[in-house]
mmCIF file of C-alpha atoms and ligand atoms in Angstrom:
data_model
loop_
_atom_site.group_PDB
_atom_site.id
_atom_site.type_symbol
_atom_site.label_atom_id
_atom_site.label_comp_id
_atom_site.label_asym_id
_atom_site.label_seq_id
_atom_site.Cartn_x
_atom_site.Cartn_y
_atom_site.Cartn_z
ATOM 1 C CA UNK P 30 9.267 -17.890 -29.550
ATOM 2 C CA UNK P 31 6.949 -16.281 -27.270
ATOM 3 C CA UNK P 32 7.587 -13.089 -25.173
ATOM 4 C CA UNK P 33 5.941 -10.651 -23.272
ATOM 5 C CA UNK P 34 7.367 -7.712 -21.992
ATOM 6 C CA UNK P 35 6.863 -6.217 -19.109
ATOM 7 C CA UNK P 36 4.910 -8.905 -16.594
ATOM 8 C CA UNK P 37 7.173 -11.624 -15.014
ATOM 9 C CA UNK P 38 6.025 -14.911 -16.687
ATOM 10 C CA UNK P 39 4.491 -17.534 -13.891
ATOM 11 C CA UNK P 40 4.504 -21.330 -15.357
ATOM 12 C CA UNK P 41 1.344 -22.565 -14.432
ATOM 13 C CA UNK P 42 -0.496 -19.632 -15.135
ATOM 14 C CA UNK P 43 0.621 -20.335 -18.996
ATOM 15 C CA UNK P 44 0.975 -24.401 -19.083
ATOM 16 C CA UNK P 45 -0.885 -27.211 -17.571
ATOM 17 C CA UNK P 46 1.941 -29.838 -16.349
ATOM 18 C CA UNK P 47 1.715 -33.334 -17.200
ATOM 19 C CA UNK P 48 3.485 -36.551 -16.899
ATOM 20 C CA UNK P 49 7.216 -37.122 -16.949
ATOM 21 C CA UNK P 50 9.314 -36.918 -20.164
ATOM 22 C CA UNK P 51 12.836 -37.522 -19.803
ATOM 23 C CA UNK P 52 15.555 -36.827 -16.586
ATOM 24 C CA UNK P 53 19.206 -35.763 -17.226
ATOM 25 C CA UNK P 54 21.789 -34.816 -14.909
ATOM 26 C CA UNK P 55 20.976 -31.707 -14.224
ATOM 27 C CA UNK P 56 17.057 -31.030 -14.948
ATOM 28 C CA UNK P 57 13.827 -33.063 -15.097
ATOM 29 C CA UNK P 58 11.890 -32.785 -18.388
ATOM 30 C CA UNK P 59 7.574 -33.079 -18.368
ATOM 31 C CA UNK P 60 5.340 -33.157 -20.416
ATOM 32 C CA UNK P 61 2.964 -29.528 -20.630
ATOM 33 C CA UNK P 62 0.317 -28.460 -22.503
ATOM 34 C CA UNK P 63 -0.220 -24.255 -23.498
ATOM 35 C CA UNK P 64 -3.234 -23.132 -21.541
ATOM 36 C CA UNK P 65 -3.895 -20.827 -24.474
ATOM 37 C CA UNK P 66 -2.844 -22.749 -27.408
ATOM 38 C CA UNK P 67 -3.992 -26.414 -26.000
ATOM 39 C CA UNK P 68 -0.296 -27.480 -28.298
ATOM 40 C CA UNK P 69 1.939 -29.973 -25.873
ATOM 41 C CA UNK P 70 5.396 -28.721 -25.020
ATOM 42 C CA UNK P 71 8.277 -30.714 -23.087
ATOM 43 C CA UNK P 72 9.450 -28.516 -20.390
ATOM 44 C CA UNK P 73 12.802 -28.751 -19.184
ATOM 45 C CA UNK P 74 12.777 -27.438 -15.350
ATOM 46 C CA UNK P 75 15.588 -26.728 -13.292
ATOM 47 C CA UNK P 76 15.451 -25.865 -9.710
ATOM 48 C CA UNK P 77 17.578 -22.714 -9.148
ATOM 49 C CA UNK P 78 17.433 -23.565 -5.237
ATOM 50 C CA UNK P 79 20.714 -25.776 -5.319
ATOM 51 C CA UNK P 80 22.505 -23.837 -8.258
ATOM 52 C CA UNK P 81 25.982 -21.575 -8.223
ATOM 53 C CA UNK P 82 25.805 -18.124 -9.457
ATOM 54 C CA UNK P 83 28.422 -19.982 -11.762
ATOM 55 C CA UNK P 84 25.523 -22.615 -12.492
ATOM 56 C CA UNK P 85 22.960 -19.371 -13.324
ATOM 57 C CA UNK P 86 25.462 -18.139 -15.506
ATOM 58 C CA UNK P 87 25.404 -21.568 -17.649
ATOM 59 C CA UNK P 88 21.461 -21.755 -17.859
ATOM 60 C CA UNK P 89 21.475 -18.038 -19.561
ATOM 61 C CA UNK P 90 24.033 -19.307 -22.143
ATOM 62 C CA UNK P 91 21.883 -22.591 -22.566
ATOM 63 C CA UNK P 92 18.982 -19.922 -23.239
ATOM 64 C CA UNK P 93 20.772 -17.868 -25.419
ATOM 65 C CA UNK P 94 21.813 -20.527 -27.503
ATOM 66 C CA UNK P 95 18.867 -22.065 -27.948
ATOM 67 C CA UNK P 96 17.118 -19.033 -28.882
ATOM 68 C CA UNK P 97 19.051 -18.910 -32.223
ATOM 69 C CA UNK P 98 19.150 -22.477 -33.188
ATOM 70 C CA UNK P 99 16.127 -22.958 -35.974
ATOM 71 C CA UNK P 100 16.911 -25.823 -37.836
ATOM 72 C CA UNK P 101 14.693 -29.429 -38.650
ATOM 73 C CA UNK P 102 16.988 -31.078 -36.925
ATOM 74 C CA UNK P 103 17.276 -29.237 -33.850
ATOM 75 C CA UNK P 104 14.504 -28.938 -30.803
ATOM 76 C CA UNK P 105 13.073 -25.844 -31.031
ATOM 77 C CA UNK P 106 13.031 -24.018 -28.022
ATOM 78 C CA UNK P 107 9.295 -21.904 -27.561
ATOM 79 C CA UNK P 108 9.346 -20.447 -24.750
ATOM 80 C CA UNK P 109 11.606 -19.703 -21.392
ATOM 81 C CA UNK P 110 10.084 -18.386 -17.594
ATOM 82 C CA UNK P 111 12.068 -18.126 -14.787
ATOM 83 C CA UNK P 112 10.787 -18.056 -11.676
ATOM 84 C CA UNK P 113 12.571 -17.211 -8.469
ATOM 85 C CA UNK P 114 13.613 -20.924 -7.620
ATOM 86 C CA UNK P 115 12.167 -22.629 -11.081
ATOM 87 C CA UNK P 116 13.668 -22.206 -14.549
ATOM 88 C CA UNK P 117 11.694 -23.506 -17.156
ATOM 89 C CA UNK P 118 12.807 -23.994 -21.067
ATOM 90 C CA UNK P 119 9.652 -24.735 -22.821
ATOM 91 C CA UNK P 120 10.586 -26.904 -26.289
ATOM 92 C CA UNK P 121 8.589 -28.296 -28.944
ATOM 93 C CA UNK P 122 7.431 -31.718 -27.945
ATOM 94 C CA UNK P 123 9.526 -34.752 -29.511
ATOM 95 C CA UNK P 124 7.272 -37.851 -29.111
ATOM 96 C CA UNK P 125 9.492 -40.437 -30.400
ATOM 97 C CA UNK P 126 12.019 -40.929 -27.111
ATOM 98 C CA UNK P 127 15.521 -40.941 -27.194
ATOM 99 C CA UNK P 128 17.888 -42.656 -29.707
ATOM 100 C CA UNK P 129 19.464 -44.300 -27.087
ATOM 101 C CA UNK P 130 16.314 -46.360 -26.150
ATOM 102 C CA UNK P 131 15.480 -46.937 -30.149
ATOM 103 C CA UNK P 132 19.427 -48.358 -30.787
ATOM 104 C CA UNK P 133 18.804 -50.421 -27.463
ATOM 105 C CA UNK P 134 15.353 -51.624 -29.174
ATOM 106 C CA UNK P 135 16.803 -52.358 -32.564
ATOM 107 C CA UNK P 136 20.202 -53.830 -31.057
ATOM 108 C CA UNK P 137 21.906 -52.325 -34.170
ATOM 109 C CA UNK P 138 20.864 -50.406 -37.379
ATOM 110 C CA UNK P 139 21.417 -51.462 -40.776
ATOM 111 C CA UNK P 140 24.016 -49.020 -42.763
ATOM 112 C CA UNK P 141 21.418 -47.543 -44.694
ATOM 113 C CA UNK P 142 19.507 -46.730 -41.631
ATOM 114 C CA UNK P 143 22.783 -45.634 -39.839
ATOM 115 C CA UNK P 144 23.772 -43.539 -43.202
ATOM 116 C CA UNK P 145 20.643 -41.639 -42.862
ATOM 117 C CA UNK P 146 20.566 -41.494 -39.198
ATOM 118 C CA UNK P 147 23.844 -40.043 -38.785
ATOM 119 C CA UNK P 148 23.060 -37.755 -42.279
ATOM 120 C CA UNK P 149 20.439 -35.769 -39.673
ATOM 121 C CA UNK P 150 22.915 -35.703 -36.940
ATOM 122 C CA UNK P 151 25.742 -34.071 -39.153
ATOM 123 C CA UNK P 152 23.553 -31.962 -40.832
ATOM 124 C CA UNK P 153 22.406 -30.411 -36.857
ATOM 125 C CA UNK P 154 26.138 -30.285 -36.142
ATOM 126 C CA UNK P 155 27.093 -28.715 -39.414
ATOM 127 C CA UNK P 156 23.858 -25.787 -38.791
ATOM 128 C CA UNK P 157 25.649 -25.294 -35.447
ATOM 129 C CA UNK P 158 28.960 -25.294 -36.334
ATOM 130 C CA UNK P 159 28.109 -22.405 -38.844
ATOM 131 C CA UNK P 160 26.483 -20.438 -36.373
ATOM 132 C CA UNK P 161 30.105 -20.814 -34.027
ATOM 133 C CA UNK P 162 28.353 -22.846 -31.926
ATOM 134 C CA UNK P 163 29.519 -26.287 -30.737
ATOM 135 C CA UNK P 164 27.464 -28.986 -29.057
ATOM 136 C CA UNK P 165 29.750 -30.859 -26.279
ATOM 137 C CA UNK P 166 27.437 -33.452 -25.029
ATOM 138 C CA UNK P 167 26.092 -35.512 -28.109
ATOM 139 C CA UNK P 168 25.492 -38.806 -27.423
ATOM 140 C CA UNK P 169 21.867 -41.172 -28.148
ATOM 141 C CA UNK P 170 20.489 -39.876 -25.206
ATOM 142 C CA UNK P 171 20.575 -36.363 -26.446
ATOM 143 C CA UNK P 172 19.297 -37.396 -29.495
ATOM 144 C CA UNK P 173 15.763 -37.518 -29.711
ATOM 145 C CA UNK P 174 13.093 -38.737 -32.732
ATOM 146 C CA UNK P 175 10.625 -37.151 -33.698
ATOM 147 C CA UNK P 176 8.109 -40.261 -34.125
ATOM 148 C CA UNK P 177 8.236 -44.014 -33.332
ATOM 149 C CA UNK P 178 8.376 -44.261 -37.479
ATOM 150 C CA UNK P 179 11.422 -46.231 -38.996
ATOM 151 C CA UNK P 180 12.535 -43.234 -40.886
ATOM 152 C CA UNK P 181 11.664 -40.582 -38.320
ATOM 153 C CA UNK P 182 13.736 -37.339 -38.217
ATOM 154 C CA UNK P 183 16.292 -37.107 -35.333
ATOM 155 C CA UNK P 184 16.822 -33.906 -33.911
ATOM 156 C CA UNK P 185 19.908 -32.494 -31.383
ATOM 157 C CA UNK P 186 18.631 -31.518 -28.127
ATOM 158 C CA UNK P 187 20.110 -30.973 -24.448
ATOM 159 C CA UNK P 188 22.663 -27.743 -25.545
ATOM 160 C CA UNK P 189 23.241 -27.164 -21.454
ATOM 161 C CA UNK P 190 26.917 -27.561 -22.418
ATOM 162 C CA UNK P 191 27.096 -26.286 -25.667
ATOM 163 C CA UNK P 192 29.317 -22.969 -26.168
ATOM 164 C CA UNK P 193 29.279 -19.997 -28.765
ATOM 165 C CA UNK P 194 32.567 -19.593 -30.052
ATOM 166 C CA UNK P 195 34.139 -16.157 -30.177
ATOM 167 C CA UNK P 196 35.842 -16.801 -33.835
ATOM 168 C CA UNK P 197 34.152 -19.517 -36.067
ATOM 169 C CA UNK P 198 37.275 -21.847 -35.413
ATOM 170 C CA UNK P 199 38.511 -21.235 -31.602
ATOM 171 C CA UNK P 200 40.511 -23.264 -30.242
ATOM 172 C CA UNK P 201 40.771 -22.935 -26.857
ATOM 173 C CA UNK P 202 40.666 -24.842 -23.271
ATOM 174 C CA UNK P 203 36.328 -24.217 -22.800
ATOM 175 C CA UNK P 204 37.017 -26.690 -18.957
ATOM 176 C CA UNK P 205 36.278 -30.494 -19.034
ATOM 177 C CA UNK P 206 33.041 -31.317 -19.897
ATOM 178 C CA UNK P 207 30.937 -33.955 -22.059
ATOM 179 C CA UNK P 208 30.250 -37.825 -20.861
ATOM 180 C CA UNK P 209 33.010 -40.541 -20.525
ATOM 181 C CA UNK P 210 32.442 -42.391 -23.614
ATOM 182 C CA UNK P 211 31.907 -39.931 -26.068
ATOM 183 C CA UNK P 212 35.247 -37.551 -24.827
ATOM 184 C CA UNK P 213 37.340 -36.790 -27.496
ATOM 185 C CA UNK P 214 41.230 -37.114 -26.878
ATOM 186 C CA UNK P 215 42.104 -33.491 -27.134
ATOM 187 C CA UNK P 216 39.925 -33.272 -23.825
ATOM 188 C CA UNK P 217 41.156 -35.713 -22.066
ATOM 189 C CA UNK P 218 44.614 -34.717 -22.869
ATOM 190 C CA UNK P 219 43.347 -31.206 -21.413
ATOM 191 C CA UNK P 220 44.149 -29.586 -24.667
ATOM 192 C CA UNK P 221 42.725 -26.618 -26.515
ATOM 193 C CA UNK P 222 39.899 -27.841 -28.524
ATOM 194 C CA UNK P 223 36.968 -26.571 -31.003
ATOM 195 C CA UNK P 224 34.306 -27.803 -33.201
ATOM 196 C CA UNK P 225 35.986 -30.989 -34.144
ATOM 197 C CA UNK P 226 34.861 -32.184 -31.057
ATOM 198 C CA UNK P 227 31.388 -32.625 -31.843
ATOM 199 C CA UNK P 228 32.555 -34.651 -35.053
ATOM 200 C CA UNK P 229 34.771 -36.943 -32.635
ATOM 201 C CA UNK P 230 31.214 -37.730 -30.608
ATOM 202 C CA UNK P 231 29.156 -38.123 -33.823
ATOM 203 C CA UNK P 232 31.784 -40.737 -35.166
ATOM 204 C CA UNK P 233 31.186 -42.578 -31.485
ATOM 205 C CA UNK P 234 27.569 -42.761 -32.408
ATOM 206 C CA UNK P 235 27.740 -43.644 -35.975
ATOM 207 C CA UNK P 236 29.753 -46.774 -34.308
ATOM 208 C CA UNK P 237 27.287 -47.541 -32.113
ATOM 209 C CA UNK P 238 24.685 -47.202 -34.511
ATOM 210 C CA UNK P 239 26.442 -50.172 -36.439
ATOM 211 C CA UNK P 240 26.919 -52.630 -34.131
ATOM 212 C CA UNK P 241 25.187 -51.582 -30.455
ATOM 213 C CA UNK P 242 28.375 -51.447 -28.970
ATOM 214 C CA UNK P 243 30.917 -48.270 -28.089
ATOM 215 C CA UNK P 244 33.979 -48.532 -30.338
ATOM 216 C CA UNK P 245 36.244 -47.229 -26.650
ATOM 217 C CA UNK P 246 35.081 -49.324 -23.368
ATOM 218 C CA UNK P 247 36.283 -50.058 -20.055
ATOM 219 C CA UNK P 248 34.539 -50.581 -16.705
ATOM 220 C CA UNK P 249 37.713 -48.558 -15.256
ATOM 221 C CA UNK P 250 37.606 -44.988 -16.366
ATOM 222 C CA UNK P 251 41.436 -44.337 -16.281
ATOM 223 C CA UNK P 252 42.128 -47.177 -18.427
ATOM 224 C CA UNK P 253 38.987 -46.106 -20.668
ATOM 225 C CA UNK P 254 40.810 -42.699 -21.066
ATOM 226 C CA UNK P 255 43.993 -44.244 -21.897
ATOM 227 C CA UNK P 256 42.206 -46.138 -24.700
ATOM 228 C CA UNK P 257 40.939 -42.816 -26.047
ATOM 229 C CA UNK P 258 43.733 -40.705 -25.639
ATOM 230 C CA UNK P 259 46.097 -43.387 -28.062
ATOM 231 C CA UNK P 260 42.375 -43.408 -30.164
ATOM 232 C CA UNK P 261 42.808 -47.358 -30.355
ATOM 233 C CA UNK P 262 39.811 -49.310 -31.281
ATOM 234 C CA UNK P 263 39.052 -52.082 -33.667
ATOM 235 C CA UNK P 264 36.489 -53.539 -35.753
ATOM 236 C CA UNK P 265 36.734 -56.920 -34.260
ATOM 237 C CA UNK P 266 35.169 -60.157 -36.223
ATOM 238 C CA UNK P 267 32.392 -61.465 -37.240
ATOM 239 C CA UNK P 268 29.894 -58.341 -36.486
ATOM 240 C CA UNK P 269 32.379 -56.070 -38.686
ATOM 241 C CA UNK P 270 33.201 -58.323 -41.374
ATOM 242 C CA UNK P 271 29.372 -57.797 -43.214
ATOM 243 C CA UNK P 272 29.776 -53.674 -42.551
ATOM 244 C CA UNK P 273 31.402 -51.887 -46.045
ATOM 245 C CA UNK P 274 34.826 -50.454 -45.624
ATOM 246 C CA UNK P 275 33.187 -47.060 -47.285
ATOM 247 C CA UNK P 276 31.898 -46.538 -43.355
ATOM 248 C CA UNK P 277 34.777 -47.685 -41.510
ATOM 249 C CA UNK P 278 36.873 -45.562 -43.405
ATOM 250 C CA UNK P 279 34.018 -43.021 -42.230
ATOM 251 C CA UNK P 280 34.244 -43.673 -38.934
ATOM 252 C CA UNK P 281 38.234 -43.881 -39.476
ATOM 253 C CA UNK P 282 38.209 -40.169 -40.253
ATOM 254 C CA UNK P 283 35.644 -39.125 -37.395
ATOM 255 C CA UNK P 284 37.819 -41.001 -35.163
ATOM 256 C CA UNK P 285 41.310 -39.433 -35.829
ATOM 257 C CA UNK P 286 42.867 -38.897 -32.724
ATOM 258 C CA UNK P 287 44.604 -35.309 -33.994
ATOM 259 C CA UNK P 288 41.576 -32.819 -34.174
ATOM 260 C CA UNK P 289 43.048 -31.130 -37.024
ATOM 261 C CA UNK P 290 43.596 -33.900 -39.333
ATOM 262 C CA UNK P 291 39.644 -34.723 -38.247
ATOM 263 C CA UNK P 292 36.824 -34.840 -40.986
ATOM 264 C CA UNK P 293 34.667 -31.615 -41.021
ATOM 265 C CA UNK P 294 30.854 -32.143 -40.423
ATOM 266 C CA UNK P 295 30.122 -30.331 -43.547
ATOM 267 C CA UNK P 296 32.891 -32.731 -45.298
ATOM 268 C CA UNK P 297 31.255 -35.571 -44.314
ATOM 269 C CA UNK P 298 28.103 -34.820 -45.213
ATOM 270 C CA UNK P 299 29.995 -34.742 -48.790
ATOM 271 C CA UNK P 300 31.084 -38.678 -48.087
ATOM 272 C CA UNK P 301 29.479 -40.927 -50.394
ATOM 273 C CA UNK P 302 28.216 -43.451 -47.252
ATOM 274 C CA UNK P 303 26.233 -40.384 -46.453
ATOM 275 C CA UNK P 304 25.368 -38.322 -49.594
ATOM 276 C CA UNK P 305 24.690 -41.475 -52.001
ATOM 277 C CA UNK P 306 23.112 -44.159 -49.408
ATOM 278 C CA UNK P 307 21.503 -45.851 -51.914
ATOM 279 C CA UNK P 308 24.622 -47.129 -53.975
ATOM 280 C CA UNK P 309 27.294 -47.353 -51.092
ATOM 281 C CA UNK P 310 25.741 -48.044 -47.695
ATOM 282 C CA UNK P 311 24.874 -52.422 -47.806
ATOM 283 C CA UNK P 312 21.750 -53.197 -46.895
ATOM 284 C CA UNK P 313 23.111 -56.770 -46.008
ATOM 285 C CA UNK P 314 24.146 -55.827 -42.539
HETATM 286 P P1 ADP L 12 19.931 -32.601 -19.192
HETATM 287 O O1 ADP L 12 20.674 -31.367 -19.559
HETATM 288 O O2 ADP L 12 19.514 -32.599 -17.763
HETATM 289 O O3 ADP L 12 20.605 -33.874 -19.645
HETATM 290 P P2 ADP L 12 18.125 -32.849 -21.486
HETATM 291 O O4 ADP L 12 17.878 -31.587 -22.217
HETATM 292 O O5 ADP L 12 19.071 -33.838 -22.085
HETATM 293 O O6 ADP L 12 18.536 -32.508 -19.979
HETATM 294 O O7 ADP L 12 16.732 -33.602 -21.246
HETATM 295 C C1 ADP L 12 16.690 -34.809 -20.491
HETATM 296 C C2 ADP L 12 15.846 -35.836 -21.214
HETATM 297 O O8 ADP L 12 14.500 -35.337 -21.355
HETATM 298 C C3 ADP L 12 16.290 -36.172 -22.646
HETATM 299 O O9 ADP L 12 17.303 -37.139 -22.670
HETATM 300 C C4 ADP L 12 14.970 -36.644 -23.264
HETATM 301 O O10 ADP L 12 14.693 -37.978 -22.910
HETATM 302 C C5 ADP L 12 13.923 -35.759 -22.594
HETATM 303 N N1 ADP L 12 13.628 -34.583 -23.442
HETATM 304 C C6 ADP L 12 14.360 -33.448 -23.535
HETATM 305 N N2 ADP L 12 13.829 -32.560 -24.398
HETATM 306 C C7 ADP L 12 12.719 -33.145 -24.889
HETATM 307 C C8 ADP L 12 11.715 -32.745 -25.866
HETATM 308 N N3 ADP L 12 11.777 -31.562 -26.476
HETATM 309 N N4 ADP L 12 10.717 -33.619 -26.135
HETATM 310 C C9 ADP L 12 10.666 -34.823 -25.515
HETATM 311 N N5 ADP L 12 11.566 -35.248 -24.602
HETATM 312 C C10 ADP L 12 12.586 -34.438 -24.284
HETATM 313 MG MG1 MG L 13 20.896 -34.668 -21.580
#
């Protein structure tokens, strides 16, 4: 991470922009390439024109989280300026695109891929969740890879709603916040919730992963809710019938609707469909 003291930063002084990366709801990510060190970066810049003092607030804590996250499978934030209408986070550059676009691509992963896809994700969530930190937004758009290989490393990026944790295992109302699909029921139910969260998300994904569908869908977001909050979904026939029950039962314990009674990341990592790929996950389907 590079600082200097003393001189305000300016962003073009230090980077030459280039072409467009990625857009999320709340920033526009390009493409930029150190003036000094000629190494490509993906910027993540946020105009501070339309944003809250409230808003301000919540790109310092995005900083200050990413500053202490160092882990393979996490982006790893370089550099930060901030200008007077322009706030730049300067990452390492992930080349691969999002997992999103690669599960689209694929239509579904096999369970060995899927066991050591998700192995990467848990093993980001379990880094964080040791440093009291907890995600709130992971989903396959957040996820990025870091080639277009088959095997290529995932790593856990966009932490814009991630939150330290005052104790290791708060629970606590933190507001509503994450992406339809991936909400877990304790916050749609507007309950106090913690880390378990994240592990409610990841078991969305792994899921997904399996079959290209979302295991909770419906066009109409109230019923979608409802769907969540009872934590009913199925495994419906014949796309299910070739998966093992070693990763439903997986999945089963991601997806437990009480937060408490919910698989730990570090626990699953422990799960044989992750930790021994090779003899449980098939590689029929
Ligand atoms: P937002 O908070 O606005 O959703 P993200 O941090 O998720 O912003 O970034 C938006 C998109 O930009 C990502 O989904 C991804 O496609 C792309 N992106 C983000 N960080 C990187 C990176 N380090 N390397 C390459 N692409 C990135
Ligand atoms: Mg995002």
């Amino acid at each position: 991470m590079s600082s200097s003291p003393g001189k305000e930063k300016i962003f073009s002084e230090l980077y030459d922009l280039k072409e467009d990366l990625g857009k999320g709801a709340f920033s526009i990510v390009k493409k930029c390439i150190g003036r000094e060190d000629k190494i490509e970066y993906a910027a993540k810049i946020i105009n501070k024109k339309r944003l809250t003092g409230r808003d301000i607030s919540k790109l310092q804590k995005e900083e200050k989280i990413c500053r202490q996250l160092q882990h393979p499978n996490i982006v790893l934030l370089h550099d930060v300026i901030s200008e007077s209408f322009t706030h730049y986070l300067v990452f390492e550059l992930i080349t691969g695109g999002e997992l999103f676009d690669e599960i689209v691509a694929r239509e579904y992963y096999s369970e060995s891929d899927a066991s050591h896809c998700v192995q990467q994700i848990l093993d980001g969530i379990a880094y964080c969740h040791r440093m009291g930190i907890m995600h709130r937004d992971l989903k396959p758009e957040n996820l990025l890879l870091a080639s277009r290989a088959k095997n290529a490393a995932v790593k856990l990026a966009d932490f814009g709603l991630a939150v330290q944790l005052e104790t290791p295992d708060q629970v606590e109302w933190h507001g509503f916040a994450g992406t339809p699909g991936y909400l877990s029921p304790e916050v749609i139910k507007r309950e106090a919730y913690g880390k378990a969260v994240d592990v409610w998300a990841c078991g969305v994904i792994l899921y997904i992963l399996l079959v290209g569908y979302p295991p909770f869908w419906d066009e109409d977001q109230k019923r979608l809710y409802a769907q969540i909050k009872m934590g009913r979904y199925s495994f419906p026939s014949p796309e299910w019938d070739s998966v093992t029950k070693e990763v439903k039962e997986l999945i089963s314990l991601m997806l437990n609707a009480n937060p408490k009674k919910r698989i730990k990341a570090e626990e699953a990592l422990r799960n044989p469909w992750i930790c021994k790929r090779t003899e449980v996950a098939s590689n029929i389907h």
